Amino acid sequence: MDKKIIFSGIQPTGNLTLGNYLGAINNWKKMQDEYKCNYCIVDLHALTIRHDPEVLRKNIINLLALYIAAGLDPEKSNIFIQSHVKAHSELAWILNCYTYTGELSRMTQFKDKSAKHADNINSGLYTYPVLMAADILLYQTDLVPVGEDQRQHVELTRDIAERFNNIYGQTFKIPESYIQGAAARVMGLQNPNSKMSKSSTIPNDYILLNDEPDVILSKFKKSVTDSENVVRYDVENKAGISNLISIYSAITTKSKEEIEKEFDGKGYGEFKVAVAECVIDELKPIQAKYKELLNNRDYLESIYKDGAEKAKRVANKTLEDVYKKVGLVL
Ligand code: TYM
């Protein structure tokens, strides 16, 4: 039987957080043998927010290095940069004509980002999910491994694909989001009621993948908990501790019950140190490999060039079919 097709991507907007790692990359690397994986650096999406061109150029390469350092294997998975495959922008334009403004207005990420960047609510920010739909649909994707926050965008992708297929006949496979693991929604350490994001104004709220061990330890030690001092999973009443349990569970693969037992009778202080240590141990080899890869620019370049060629072959086939179906002259 043919392997199922996977597509996912991350925006190169600077340092990634532990949320990006546990919600996405950590799951991606486990899928590489069983599935046909496409992992993209979605650089065009990053243009929706004001940025410094030189910084963006660096961030794109840094993210590629991080993908490899975290365990994505270019021999197994196709790794490429979105803007190198022009079909993404071209399909996005066509899909724009099959997406309603009402649908885009309902996207919670658009509402959040508009509130955060009130001085720059550009059209790209608004049509961002349509570009994401194009990313996914070009590859006839079966599964989209993402964190919980991207579920709504994948739902919209399905709606757009179904609408197009209903008008023109079978063109796109209908993808499903694949939300996995104990940490599909890593919450802030200072504000455990909202997702961990580096756009938080409190640096202690998030762990960056390149944070030094002492910084990681200090951030976990300062994390917000409750006064019960019992390590017990209860999102509603103990959001902070439940978040730490999820992080510990995602990394150690221990179940929530096992963790509660392990820390039975022990206080939050001890638990916080254990969580910090497992995160430090997880990130240490990734940080070392990352630094090493950044000195090997030729290797990184060979990966993204090769990746783009492979991606183009699949993407252009879908795009050509779409062009024909909507009545363009080829
Ligand atoms: P982005 O770049 O914001 O985030 C990348 C991935 O990290 C996950 N994530 C989290 N998971 C758990 N807890 C958190 N606190 C957390 N923060 C981020 C996200 O769910 C995501 O999986 N629109 C997408 C990028 C994209 C894409 C695509 C994804 C563009 N085209 C096609 C899949 C398929 C985004 O902005 O992700």
Coordinates of N, CA, C and O in Angstrom, one line a residue, residues 90 94 316-330:
E90 N 0.8 30.6 -6.6 CA -0.1 30.6 -7.7 C -1.4 29.9 -7.3 O -2.5 30.3 -7.7
I94 N -5.6 31.3 -6.9 CA -6.9 30.6 -7.4 C -7.8 30.3 -6.2 O -9.0 30.5 -6.3
N316 N 3.6 21.0 -9.2 CA 3.3 21.5 -10.6 C 2.2 20.7 -11.2 O 1.4 21.1 -12.0
K317 N 2.2 19.4 -10.9 CA 1.2 18.5 -11.4 C -0.2 18.9 -11.0 O -1.1 19.0 -11.7
T318 N -0.3 19.1 -9.7 CA -1.6 19.5 -9.1 C -2.0 20.9 -9.7 O -3.1 21.1 -10.1
L319 N -1.0 21.8 -9.8 CA -1.4 23.1 -10.2 C -1.8 23.1 -11.7 O -2.8 23.8 -12.1
E320 N -1.2 22.3 -12.5 CA -1.6 22.2 -13.9 C -3.0 21.7 -14.0 O -3.8 22.2 -14.8
D321 N -3.3 20.7 -13.2 CA -4.7 20.1 -13.2 C -5.7 21.2 -12.9 O -6.8 21.4 -13.5
V322 N -5.3 22.0 -11.9 CA -6.2 23.1 -11.4 C -6.4 24.1 -12.6 O -7.5 24.6 -12.9
Y323 N -5.3 24.5 -13.2 CA -5.3 25.5 -14.3 C -6.3 25.0 -15.4 O -7.1 25.8 -15.9
K324 N -6.1 23.8 -15.7 CA -7.0 23.2 -16.8 C -8.4 23.2 -16.3 O -9.3 23.7 -17.1
K325 N -8.7 22.8 -15.1 CA -10.1 22.7 -14.7 C -10.8 24.1 -14.6 O -12.0 24.2 -14.9
V326 N -10.1 25.1 -14.2 CA -10.7 26.4 -14.1 C -10.8 27.1 -15.5 O -11.4 28.2 -15.5
G327 N -10.2 26.6 -16.5 CA -10.4 27.1 -17.8 C -9.2 28.0 -18.3 O -9.4 28.8 -19.3
L328 N -8.1 27.8 -17.7 CA -6.9 28.6 -18.3 C -6.3 27.9 -19.5 O -6.5 26.6 -19.6
V329 N -5.7 28.6 -20.4 CA -5.1 28.0 -21.6 C -3.7 27.6 -21.2 O -2.9 28.4 -20.7
L330 N -3.3 26.3 -21.4 CA -2.0 25.9 -21.0 C -1.1 25.9 -22.2 O -1.5 25.6 -23.3

